[in-house]
PDB file of C-alpha atoms in Angstrom:
ATOM      1  CA  MET A   1      43.338 -11.069 -15.977  1.00 55.00           C
ATOM      2  CA  ALA A   2      40.971 -11.934 -18.835  1.00 55.00           C
ATOM      3  CA  THR A   3      39.008 -14.249 -16.536  1.00 57.00           C
ATOM      4  CA  ARG A   4      38.593 -11.464 -13.996  1.00 55.00           C
ATOM      5  CA  ILE A   5      37.321  -9.043 -16.654  1.00 54.00           C
ATOM      6  CA  GLN A   6      34.902 -11.704 -17.907  1.00 55.00           C
ATOM      7  CA  ALA A   7      33.619 -12.201 -14.354  1.00 49.00           C
ATOM      8  CA  ILE A   8      33.049  -8.476 -13.927  1.00 50.00           C
ATOM      9  CA  LEU A   9      31.226  -8.260 -17.252  1.00 49.00           C
ATOM     10  CA  LEU A  10      29.072 -11.255 -16.314  1.00 47.00           C
ATOM     11  CA  LEU A  11      28.167  -9.621 -13.006  1.00 46.00           C
ATOM     12  CA  GLN A  12      27.195  -6.415 -14.813  1.00 49.00           C
ATOM     13  CA  VAL A  13      24.976  -8.386 -17.196  1.00 40.00           C
ATOM     14  CA  ILE A  14      23.314 -10.192 -14.273  1.00 41.00           C
ATOM     15  CA  LEU A  15      22.637  -6.878 -12.521  1.00 42.00           C
ATOM     16  CA  LEU A  16      21.025  -5.528 -15.698  1.00 41.00           C
ATOM     17  CA  ILE A  17      18.820  -8.604 -16.025  1.00 40.00           C
ATOM     18  CA  ILE A  18      17.524  -8.533 -12.450  1.00 39.00           C
ATOM     19  CA  PRO A  19      14.456  -6.251 -12.473  1.00 39.00           C
ATOM     20  CA  SER A  20      14.726  -3.259 -10.162  1.00 40.00           C
ATOM     21  CA  SER A  21      11.159  -3.874  -8.986  1.00 43.00           C
ATOM     22  CA  HIS A  22      12.575  -6.597  -6.745  1.00 59.00           C
ATOM     23  CA  ALA A  23      14.397  -3.994  -4.675  1.00 87.00           C
ATOM     24  CA  ALA A  24      12.770  -3.220  -1.353  1.00 97.00           C
ATOM     25  CA  GLY A  25      11.141   0.177  -0.989  1.00 98.00           C
ATOM     26  CA  ILE A  26       8.922   2.450   1.068  1.00 98.00           C
ATOM     27  CA  ALA A  27       5.164   2.734   0.535  1.00 98.00           C
ATOM     28  CA  VAL A  28       3.353   5.805   1.851  1.00 99.00           C
ATOM     29  CA  TYR A  29      -0.235   6.977   2.247  1.00 99.00           C
ATOM     30  CA  TRP A  30      -0.977  10.414   0.800  1.00 98.00           C
ATOM     31  CA  GLY A  31      -4.227  12.374   0.759  1.00 98.00           C
ATOM     32  CA  GLN A  32      -5.433  12.894   4.311  1.00 98.00           C
ATOM     33  CA  ASN A  33      -3.724  16.186   5.113  1.00 98.00           C
ATOM     34  CA  GLY A  34      -3.595  19.252   2.878  1.00 97.00           C
ATOM     35  CA  ASN A  35      -0.285  20.305   4.456  1.00 98.00           C
ATOM     36  CA  GLU A  36       1.705  17.304   3.189  1.00 98.00           C
ATOM     37  CA  GLY A  37       2.516  18.668  -0.277  1.00 98.00           C
ATOM     38  CA  THR A  38       1.131  17.623  -3.650  1.00 98.00           C
ATOM     39  CA  LEU A  39       1.378  14.154  -5.131  1.00 98.00           C
ATOM     40  CA  THR A  40       4.014  15.447  -7.556  1.00 98.00           C
ATOM     41  CA  GLN A  41       6.085  16.808  -4.663  1.00 98.00           C
ATOM     42  CA  THR A  42       5.638  13.541  -2.752  1.00 98.00           C
ATOM     43  CA  CYS A  43       7.120  11.464  -5.550  1.00 98.00           C
ATOM     44  CA  SER A  44       9.875  13.951  -6.399  1.00 98.00           C
ATOM     45  CA  THR A  45      11.414  13.400  -2.932  1.00 98.00           C
ATOM     46  CA  GLY A  46      12.838  10.137  -4.261  1.00 98.00           C
ATOM     47  CA  LYS A  47      11.943   8.375  -0.995  1.00 98.00           C
ATOM     48  CA  TYR A  48       8.906   6.352  -2.017  1.00 98.00           C
ATOM     49  CA  SER A  49       8.369   3.416  -4.366  1.00 98.00           C
ATOM     50  CA  TYR A  50       4.594   3.176  -3.830  1.00 98.00           C
ATOM     51  CA  VAL A  51       1.956   5.811  -3.036  1.00 98.00           C
ATOM     52  CA  ASN A  52      -1.559   5.005  -1.856  1.00 99.00           C
ATOM     53  CA  ILE A  53      -4.062   7.827  -2.483  1.00 98.00           C
ATOM     54  CA  ALA A  54      -6.311   7.889   0.594  1.00 98.00           C
ATOM     55  CA  PHE A  55      -9.275   7.388   0.568  1.00 98.00           C
ATOM     56  CA  LEU A  56     -12.344   6.367  -1.406  1.00 98.00           C
ATOM     57  CA  ASN A  57     -14.304   6.121   1.835  1.00 98.00           C
ATOM     58  CA  LYS A  58     -17.904   5.930   0.653  1.00 98.00           C
ATOM     59  CA  PHE A  59     -19.055   3.111  -1.625  1.00 98.00           C
ATOM     60  CA  GLY A  60     -21.081  -0.086  -1.756  1.00 98.00           C
ATOM     61  CA  ASN A  61     -24.662  -1.015  -0.911  1.00 96.00           C
ATOM     62  CA  GLY A  62     -26.026   1.303  -3.596  1.00 94.00           C
ATOM     63  CA  GLN A  63     -24.299   4.462  -2.326  1.00 97.00           C
ATOM     64  CA  THR A  64     -22.878   6.992  -4.752  1.00 96.00           C
ATOM     65  CA  PRO A  65     -19.102   6.577  -4.221  1.00 97.00           C
ATOM     66  CA  GLU A  66     -17.162   9.501  -2.785  1.00 97.00           C
ATOM     67  CA  ILE A  67     -13.460  10.173  -2.519  1.00 97.00           C
ATOM     68  CA  ASN A  68     -12.087  12.226   0.387  1.00 97.00           C
ATOM     69  CA  LEU A  69      -8.736  13.946  -0.044  1.00 98.00           C
ATOM     70  CA  ALA A  70      -9.052  16.165   3.044  1.00 96.00           C
ATOM     71  CA  GLY A  71      -7.555  19.610   2.406  1.00 95.00           C
ATOM     72  CA  HIS A  72      -6.006  18.764  -0.976  1.00 97.00           C
ATOM     73  CA  CYS A  73      -9.037  19.379  -3.185  1.00 97.00           C
ATOM     74  CA  ASN A  74     -12.825  19.224  -3.335  1.00 95.00           C
ATOM     75  CA  PRO A  75     -13.941  16.310  -5.532  1.00 94.00           C
ATOM     76  CA  ALA A  76     -17.595  17.398  -5.386  1.00 89.00           C
ATOM     77  CA  ALA A  77     -16.784  20.378  -7.577  1.00 84.00           C
ATOM     78  CA  GLY A  78     -14.507  18.376  -9.879  1.00 91.00           C
ATOM     79  CA  GLY A  79     -11.578  19.967  -8.099  1.00 95.00           C
ATOM     80  CA  CYS A  80      -9.423  16.836  -7.850  1.00 98.00           C
ATOM     81  CA  THR A  81      -8.955  16.119 -11.558  1.00 97.00           C
ATOM     82  CA  THR A  82      -5.564  17.878 -11.460  1.00 96.00           C
ATOM     83  CA  VAL A  83      -4.296  14.979  -9.306  1.00 98.00           C
ATOM     84  CA  SER A  84      -3.849  13.226 -12.686  1.00 98.00           C
ATOM     85  CA  ASN A  85      -0.742  15.365 -13.227  1.00 98.00           C
ATOM     86  CA  GLY A  86       0.728  13.999 -10.011  1.00 98.00           C
ATOM     87  CA  ILE A  87      -0.207  10.416 -10.869  1.00 98.00           C
ATOM     88  CA  ARG A  88       1.545  10.647 -14.227  1.00 98.00           C
ATOM     89  CA  SER A  89       4.576  12.348 -12.689  1.00 98.00           C
ATOM     90  CA  CYS A  90       4.942   9.555 -10.120  1.00 98.00           C
ATOM     91  CA  GLN A  91       4.477   6.816 -12.711  1.00 98.00           C
ATOM     92  CA  SER A  92       7.098   8.382 -14.984  1.00 98.00           C
ATOM     93  CA  GLN A  93       9.581   7.803 -12.142  1.00 98.00           C
ATOM     94  CA  GLY A  94       8.609   4.141 -11.808  1.00 98.00           C
ATOM     95  CA  ILE A  95       6.463   4.743  -8.723  1.00 98.00           C
ATOM     96  CA  LYS A  96       3.245   2.730  -8.487  1.00 98.00           C
ATOM     97  CA  VAL A  97       0.160   4.715  -7.471  1.00 98.00           C
ATOM     98  CA  MET A  98      -2.906   3.025  -6.002  1.00 99.00           C
ATOM     99  CA  LEU A  99      -6.313   4.266  -4.902  1.00 99.00           C
ATOM    100  CA  SER A 100      -6.954   3.186  -1.316  1.00 98.00           C
ATOM    101  CA  LEU A 101     -10.431   2.010  -0.399  1.00 98.00           C
ATOM    102  CA  GLY A 102     -11.795   2.413   3.119  1.00 98.00           C
ATOM    103  CA  GLY A 103      -9.781   3.838   5.983  1.00 98.00           C
ATOM    104  CA  GLY A 104     -10.706   4.366   9.616  1.00 96.00           C
ATOM    105  CA  VAL A 105     -13.590   6.763   8.928  1.00 95.00           C
ATOM    106  CA  GLY A 106     -16.250   6.468   6.257  1.00 96.00           C
ATOM    107  CA  SER A 107     -19.381   4.753   5.022  1.00 97.00           C
ATOM    108  CA  TYR A 108     -18.385   1.684   3.054  1.00 98.00           C
ATOM    109  CA  THR A 109     -19.427  -1.925   2.825  1.00 97.00           C
ATOM    110  CA  LEU A 110     -20.236  -4.639   0.314  1.00 98.00           C
ATOM    111  CA  ALA A 111     -23.786  -5.988   0.464  1.00 97.00           C
ATOM    112  CA  SER A 112     -23.508  -8.891  -1.970  1.00 98.00           C
ATOM    113  CA  LYS A 113     -21.443 -10.486  -4.704  1.00 98.00           C
ATOM    114  CA  SER A 114     -23.251  -8.355  -7.295  1.00 98.00           C
ATOM    115  CA  ASP A 115     -22.511  -5.259  -5.196  1.00 98.00           C
ATOM    116  CA  ALA A 116     -18.816  -6.220  -5.328  1.00 98.00           C
ATOM    117  CA  LYS A 117     -19.099  -6.458  -9.123  1.00 98.00           C
ATOM    118  CA  ASN A 118     -20.717  -3.016  -9.306  1.00 98.00           C
ATOM    119  CA  VAL A 119     -17.949  -1.493  -7.167  1.00 98.00           C
ATOM    120  CA  ALA A 120     -15.261  -3.200  -9.286  1.00 98.00           C
ATOM    121  CA  ASP A 121     -16.848  -1.838 -12.472  1.00 98.00           C
ATOM    122  CA  TYR A 122     -17.053   1.638 -10.937  1.00 98.00           C
ATOM    123  CA  LEU A 123     -13.356   1.521  -9.955  1.00 98.00           C
ATOM    124  CA  TRP A 124     -12.339   0.279 -13.401  1.00 98.00           C
ATOM    125  CA  ASN A 125     -14.289   2.969 -15.236  1.00 98.00           C
ATOM    126  CA  ASN A 126     -13.431   5.876 -12.932  1.00 98.00           C
ATOM    127  CA  PHE A 127      -9.826   5.223 -11.800  1.00 98.00           C
ATOM    128  CA  LEU A 128      -8.331   2.429 -13.891  1.00 98.00           C
ATOM    129  CA  GLY A 129      -8.390   1.571 -17.609  1.00 97.00           C
ATOM    130  CA  GLY A 130     -12.089   2.107 -18.293  1.00 96.00           C
ATOM    131  CA  LYS A 131     -13.964   5.178 -19.413  1.00 95.00           C
ATOM    132  CA  SER A 132     -16.290   7.524 -17.554  1.00 96.00           C
ATOM    133  CA  SER A 133     -17.376  11.148 -17.909  1.00 93.00           C
ATOM    134  CA  SER A 134     -16.882  11.691 -14.187  1.00 93.00           C
ATOM    135  CA  ARG A 135     -13.392  10.467 -13.306  1.00 97.00           C
ATOM    136  CA  PRO A 136     -12.742  12.124  -9.904  1.00 98.00           C
ATOM    137  CA  LEU A 137      -8.942  12.195 -10.309  1.00 98.00           C
ATOM    138  CA  GLY A 138      -8.950  12.985 -14.012  1.00 97.00           C
ATOM    139  CA  ASP A 139      -7.890  10.800 -16.910  1.00 97.00           C
ATOM    140  CA  ALA A 140      -4.665   9.283 -15.513  1.00 98.00           C
ATOM    141  CA  VAL A 141      -4.830   5.497 -15.120  1.00 98.00           C
ATOM    142  CA  LEU A 142      -3.878   4.311 -11.640  1.00 98.00           C
ATOM    143  CA  ASP A 143      -1.750   1.193 -11.167  1.00 98.00           C
ATOM    144  CA  GLY A 144      -4.174  -0.532  -8.858  1.00 98.00           C
ATOM    145  CA  ILE A 145      -6.438  -0.623  -5.838  1.00 99.00           C
ATOM    146  CA  ASP A 146      -5.467  -0.776  -2.156  1.00 99.00           C
ATOM    147  CA  PHE A 147      -7.799  -2.424   0.372  1.00 98.00           C
ATOM    148  CA  ASP A 148      -7.658  -0.634   3.753  1.00 98.00           C
ATOM    149  CA  ILE A 149     -10.872  -2.146   5.067  1.00 98.00           C
ATOM    150  CA  GLU A 150     -11.395  -1.438   8.757  1.00 97.00           C
ATOM    151  CA  GLN A 151     -15.194  -1.497   9.112  1.00 95.00           C
ATOM    152  CA  GLY A 152     -18.427  -2.561   7.440  1.00 91.00           C
ATOM    153  CA  SER A 153     -19.099  -6.026   6.112  1.00 90.00           C
ATOM    154  CA  ILE A 154     -16.464  -8.740   6.404  1.00 95.00           C
ATOM    155  CA  LEU A 155     -17.933 -10.440   3.333  1.00 97.00           C
ATOM    156  CA  TYR A 156     -17.391 -10.132  -0.431  1.00 98.00           C
ATOM    157  CA  TRP A 157     -13.957  -8.455  -0.371  1.00 98.00           C
ATOM    158  CA  ASP A 158     -12.589 -11.634  -1.974  1.00 98.00           C
ATOM    159  CA  ASP A 159     -15.143 -11.196  -4.774  1.00 98.00           C
ATOM    160  CA  LEU A 160     -14.078  -7.578  -5.258  1.00 98.00           C
ATOM    161  CA  ALA A 161     -10.448  -8.712  -5.510  1.00 98.00           C
ATOM    162  CA  ARG A 162     -11.332 -11.349  -8.136  1.00 98.00           C
ATOM    163  CA  TYR A 163     -13.404  -8.926 -10.229  1.00 98.00           C
ATOM    164  CA  LEU A 164     -10.658  -6.271 -10.159  1.00 98.00           C
ATOM    165  CA  SER A 165      -7.941  -8.783 -10.956  1.00 98.00           C
ATOM    166  CA  ALA A 166      -9.931 -10.024 -13.949  1.00 98.00           C
ATOM    167  CA  TYR A 167      -9.588  -6.570 -15.528  1.00 97.00           C
ATOM    168  CA  SER A 168      -5.832  -7.239 -15.886  1.00 95.00           C
ATOM    169  CA  LYS A 169      -6.758  -9.368 -18.888  1.00 87.00           C
ATOM    170  CA  GLN A 170      -7.658  -6.172 -20.751  1.00 85.00           C
ATOM    171  CA  GLY A 171      -4.033  -5.103 -21.033  1.00 83.00           C
ATOM    172  CA  LYS A 172      -2.447  -3.184 -18.186  1.00 92.00           C
ATOM    173  CA  LYS A 173      -2.096  -5.196 -14.983  1.00 97.00           C
ATOM    174  CA  VAL A 174      -4.317  -4.085 -12.097  1.00 98.00           C
ATOM    175  CA  TYR A 175      -2.204  -4.294  -8.951  1.00 98.00           C
ATOM    176  CA  LEU A 176      -3.965  -5.313  -5.749  1.00 98.00           C
ATOM    177  CA  THR A 177      -2.585  -4.214  -2.396  1.00 98.00           C
ATOM    178  CA  ALA A 178      -3.912  -4.409   1.161  1.00 98.00           C
ATOM    179  CA  ALA A 179      -3.341  -2.984   4.634  1.00 98.00           C
ATOM    180  CA  PRO A 180      -4.592  -5.598   7.122  1.00 98.00           C
ATOM    181  CA  GLN A 181      -4.200  -5.173  10.875  1.00 98.00           C
ATOM    182  CA  CYS A 182      -1.445  -7.352  12.376  1.00 98.00           C
ATOM    183  CA  PRO A 183      -3.627  -9.772  14.427  1.00 98.00           C
ATOM    184  CA  PHE A 184      -3.732 -12.853  12.189  1.00 98.00           C
ATOM    185  CA  PRO A 185      -5.925 -13.526  10.301  1.00 97.00           C
ATOM    186  CA  ASP A 186      -7.312 -10.075   9.620  1.00 98.00           C
ATOM    187  CA  ARG A 187     -11.034  -9.946  10.404  1.00 96.00           C
ATOM    188  CA  ASN A 188     -12.024  -7.930   7.343  1.00 97.00           C
ATOM    189  CA  LEU A 189      -9.450  -8.980   4.777  1.00 98.00           C
ATOM    190  CA  GLY A 190      -8.523 -12.551   5.702  1.00 97.00           C
ATOM    191  CA  THR A 191     -10.739 -14.129   3.042  1.00 97.00           C
ATOM    192  CA  ALA A 192      -9.633 -11.686   0.341  1.00 98.00           C
ATOM    193  CA  LEU A 193      -5.957 -12.326   1.110  1.00 98.00           C
ATOM    194  CA  ASN A 194      -6.572 -16.061   0.785  1.00 98.00           C
ATOM    195  CA  THR A 195      -7.330 -15.555  -2.923  1.00 98.00           C
ATOM    196  CA  GLY A 196      -3.575 -15.208  -3.525  1.00 98.00           C
ATOM    197  CA  LEU A 197      -4.268 -12.257  -5.845  1.00 98.00           C
ATOM    198  CA  PHE A 198      -2.541  -9.537  -3.811  1.00 98.00           C
ATOM    199  CA  ASP A 199       0.785  -8.178  -5.051  1.00 98.00           C
ATOM    200  CA  TYR A 200       1.736  -6.130  -1.990  1.00 98.00           C
ATOM    201  CA  VAL A 201       0.469  -6.488   1.568  1.00 98.00           C
ATOM    202  CA  TRP A 202       1.459  -3.744   4.024  1.00 98.00           C
ATOM    203  CA  VAL A 203       0.470  -5.078   7.433  1.00 98.00           C
ATOM    204  CA  GLN A 204      -0.385  -2.439  10.056  1.00 98.00           C
ATOM    205  CA  PHE A 205       1.918  -3.248  12.967  1.00 98.00           C
ATOM    206  CA  TYR A 206       0.489  -0.431  15.078  1.00 98.00           C
ATOM    207  CA  ASN A 207      -2.578   0.257  17.237  1.00 98.00           C
ATOM    208  CA  ASN A 208      -2.471  -3.479  17.949  1.00 98.00           C
ATOM    209  CA  PRO A 209      -0.401  -4.098  21.134  1.00 97.00           C
ATOM    210  CA  PRO A 210      -0.279  -7.935  20.906  1.00 97.00           C
ATOM    211  CA  CYS A 211       1.632  -7.833  17.600  1.00 98.00           C
ATOM    212  CA  GLN A 212       3.571  -4.564  17.596  1.00 98.00           C
ATOM    213  CA  TYR A 213       6.768  -3.118  19.020  1.00 98.00           C
ATOM    214  CA  SER A 214       6.667  -1.814  22.574  1.00 96.00           C
ATOM    215  CA  SER A 215       9.538  -0.083  24.394  1.00 92.00           C
ATOM    216  CA  GLY A 216      12.440  -2.426  23.822  1.00 91.00           C
ATOM    217  CA  ASN A 217      10.427  -5.576  23.122  1.00 96.00           C
ATOM    218  CA  ILE A 218      10.757  -6.750  19.519  1.00 98.00           C
ATOM    219  CA  ASN A 219       9.480 -10.312  20.116  1.00 98.00           C
ATOM    220  CA  ASN A 220       5.775  -9.641  19.434  1.00 98.00           C
ATOM    221  CA  ILE A 221       6.354  -7.829  16.157  1.00 98.00           C
ATOM    222  CA  ILE A 222       8.918 -10.368  14.896  1.00 98.00           C
ATOM    223  CA  ASN A 223       6.666 -13.305  15.789  1.00 98.00           C
ATOM    224  CA  SER A 224       3.730 -11.644  14.037  1.00 98.00           C
ATOM    225  CA  TRP A 225       5.863 -10.805  10.992  1.00 98.00           C
ATOM    226  CA  ASN A 226       6.977 -14.442  10.746  1.00 98.00           C
ATOM    227  CA  ARG A 227       3.397 -15.623  10.932  1.00 98.00           C
ATOM    228  CA  TRP A 228       2.260 -13.270   8.169  1.00 98.00           C
ATOM    229  CA  THR A 229       5.164 -14.062   5.846  1.00 98.00           C
ATOM    230  CA  THR A 230       4.743 -17.821   6.185  1.00 97.00           C
ATOM    231  CA  SER A 231       0.935 -17.915   6.128  1.00 97.00           C
ATOM    232  CA  ILE A 232      -0.335 -15.876   3.194  1.00 95.00           C
ATOM    233  CA  ASN A 233       0.185 -16.254  -0.518  1.00 95.00           C
ATOM    234  CA  ALA A 234       1.067 -12.719  -1.625  1.00 96.00           C
ATOM    235  CA  GLY A 235       3.772 -11.145  -3.748  1.00 97.00           C
ATOM    236  CA  LYS A 236       5.628  -9.085  -1.140  1.00 98.00           C
ATOM    237  CA  ILE A 237       4.882  -8.203   2.474  1.00 98.00           C
ATOM    238  CA  PHE A 238       5.738  -4.861   4.073  1.00 98.00           C
ATOM    239  CA  LEU A 239       6.155  -3.778   7.683  1.00 98.00           C
ATOM    240  CA  GLY A 240       3.527  -1.044   8.157  1.00 99.00           C
ATOM    241  CA  LEU A 241       4.488   1.619  10.706  1.00 99.00           C
ATOM    242  CA  PRO A 242       3.508   5.080  11.956  1.00 98.00           C
ATOM    243  CA  ALA A 243       5.956   7.677  10.609  1.00 98.00           C
ATOM    244  CA  ALA A 244       5.840   9.659  13.864  1.00 98.00           C
ATOM    245  CA  PRO A 245       4.758   8.962  17.470  1.00 98.00           C
ATOM    246  CA  GLU A 246       1.591  11.051  16.989  1.00 98.00           C
ATOM    247  CA  ALA A 247       0.665   9.209  13.750  1.00 98.00           C
ATOM    248  CA  ALA A 248      -0.850   6.330  15.741  1.00 98.00           C
ATOM    249  CA  GLY A 249      -2.126   5.502  19.199  1.00 98.00           C
ATOM    250  CA  SER A 250       0.725   3.036  19.733  1.00 98.00           C
ATOM    251  CA  GLY A 251       3.384   1.059  17.893  1.00 98.00           C
ATOM    252  CA  TYR A 252       5.896   3.755  16.906  1.00 98.00           C
ATOM    253  CA  ILE A 253       9.412   2.350  16.452  1.00 98.00           C
ATOM    254  CA  PRO A 254      12.399   4.706  16.854  1.00 98.00           C
ATOM    255  CA  PRO A 255      14.378   4.657  13.565  1.00 98.00           C
ATOM    256  CA  ASN A 256      17.568   3.336  15.212  1.00 98.00           C
ATOM    257  CA  VAL A 257      15.652   0.398  16.718  1.00 98.00           C
ATOM    258  CA  LEU A 258      14.101  -0.372  13.333  1.00 98.00           C
ATOM    259  CA  THR A 259      17.394  -0.281  11.440  1.00 98.00           C
ATOM    260  CA  SER A 260      19.563  -2.060  14.016  1.00 98.00           C
ATOM    261  CA  ARG A 261      17.237  -4.669  15.533  1.00 98.00           C
ATOM    262  CA  ILE A 262      14.111  -5.231  13.431  1.00 98.00           C
ATOM    263  CA  LEU A 263      15.093  -4.848   9.765  1.00 98.00           C
ATOM    264  CA  PRO A 264      17.967  -7.396  10.009  1.00 98.00           C
ATOM    265  CA  GLU A 265      15.431  -9.950  11.291  1.00 98.00           C
ATOM    266  CA  ILE A 266      12.553  -9.354   8.896  1.00 98.00           C
ATOM    267  CA  LYS A 267      14.819  -9.129   5.846  1.00 98.00           C
ATOM    268  CA  LYS A 268      15.527 -12.841   6.285  1.00 97.00           C
ATOM    269  CA  SER A 269      12.134 -13.542   4.727  1.00 98.00           C
ATOM    270  CA  PRO A 270      12.057 -13.893   0.919  1.00 97.00           C
ATOM    271  CA  LYS A 271       8.642 -12.199   1.149  1.00 98.00           C
ATOM    272  CA  TYR A 272      10.140  -8.961   2.530  1.00 98.00           C
ATOM    273  CA  GLY A 273       9.151  -6.014   0.327  1.00 98.00           C
ATOM    274  CA  GLY A 274       9.997  -3.005   2.479  1.00 98.00           C
ATOM    275  CA  ILE A 275       8.289  -0.567   4.836  1.00 98.00           C
ATOM    276  CA  MET A 276       4.888   1.127   4.674  1.00 99.00           C
ATOM    277  CA  LEU A 277       4.422   4.472   6.427  1.00 99.00           C
ATOM    278  CA  TRP A 278       1.340   6.270   7.659  1.00 98.00           C
ATOM    279  CA  SER A 279       1.523   8.918   6.385  1.00 98.00           C
ATOM    280  CA  LYS A 280       3.237  11.478   4.114  1.00 98.00           C
ATOM    281  CA  PHE A 281       2.201  14.282   6.469  1.00 98.00           C
ATOM    282  CA  PHE A 282       3.735  12.609   9.541  1.00 98.00           C
ATOM    283  CA  ASP A 283       6.804  11.548   7.566  1.00 98.00           C
ATOM    284  CA  ASP A 284       7.386  15.198   6.662  1.00 98.00           C
ATOM    285  CA  LYS A 285       7.132  16.200  10.320  1.00 98.00           C
ATOM    286  CA  ASN A 286       9.443  13.487  11.635  1.00 98.00           C
ATOM    287  CA  GLY A 287      11.814  12.771   8.749  1.00 98.00           C
ATOM    288  CA  TYR A 288      11.299   9.038   9.297  1.00 98.00           C
ATOM    289  CA  SER A 289      11.834   7.793   5.750  1.00 98.00           C
ATOM    290  CA  SER A 290      15.029   9.826   5.384  1.00 98.00           C
ATOM    291  CA  SER A 291      16.506   8.164   8.457  1.00 98.00           C
ATOM    292  CA  ILE A 292      15.692   4.601   7.392  1.00 98.00           C
ATOM    293  CA  LEU A 293      15.856   4.711   3.569  1.00 98.00           C
ATOM    294  CA  LYS A 294      19.420   3.403   3.223  1.00 97.00           C
ATOM    295  CA  SER A 295      18.596   0.431   5.476  1.00 98.00           C
ATOM    296  CA  VAL A 296      15.322  -0.613   3.821  1.00 98.00           C
TER     297      VAL A 296
END
């Protein structure tokens, strides 16, 4: 009897020691639809472990950077500083909040290594641990920077990653995350991912027919997943999906297919980190995260 009690106590101790951050979770993009609720409301659902604020979609090559949060607020008039309340609320629940660079629409590029350094300094001073009189989202300190680079130059993103990562030495770690397209290697982010500096990589397994799910066929997505998880040096890798059929041109996976056929396969990888969803707005409409959360 005593041995059994000791075993139970040992198990409890082990469970306390294992950090909860190793548990798989759902990452979501927030910011591109004013009808998706506030950042505070997004995190209070209890569904998400990571939130990417989308997007800083104008920067580089000497441009004055601009953030676009669609119908949420107008940054030009300083109207987005209240987002700091949401950032702090999310972080108090253990949710990591990143600023996402790029997106499908915008004017962004990196013109040189020194341009990458300028952008890194701007991000540090305006969104991370630095100081600036014009912080667009207020004084809250974000956890890191997400690279959703889908256009512009294919050069210098590795330099930007190195410069941002170097700021971790000043105290709080700067997390680096990325959302490459599933064809491997990613045209824009391949070199940056090769730095080995990225903590979370949420691969977009949609709008890319050769490496996504299509009506009953899971082979392409599983093969692509296996290639990603065995080829890049990153902390954790996530399966990026549209949260509703209308959230992407193609690649939507019905929740029952994901939970019964795909998750059991991809969870075999020690690199598995969870699921990324585009986006909070479409997740609200379709209830996708609610139907898969227990299986992630």
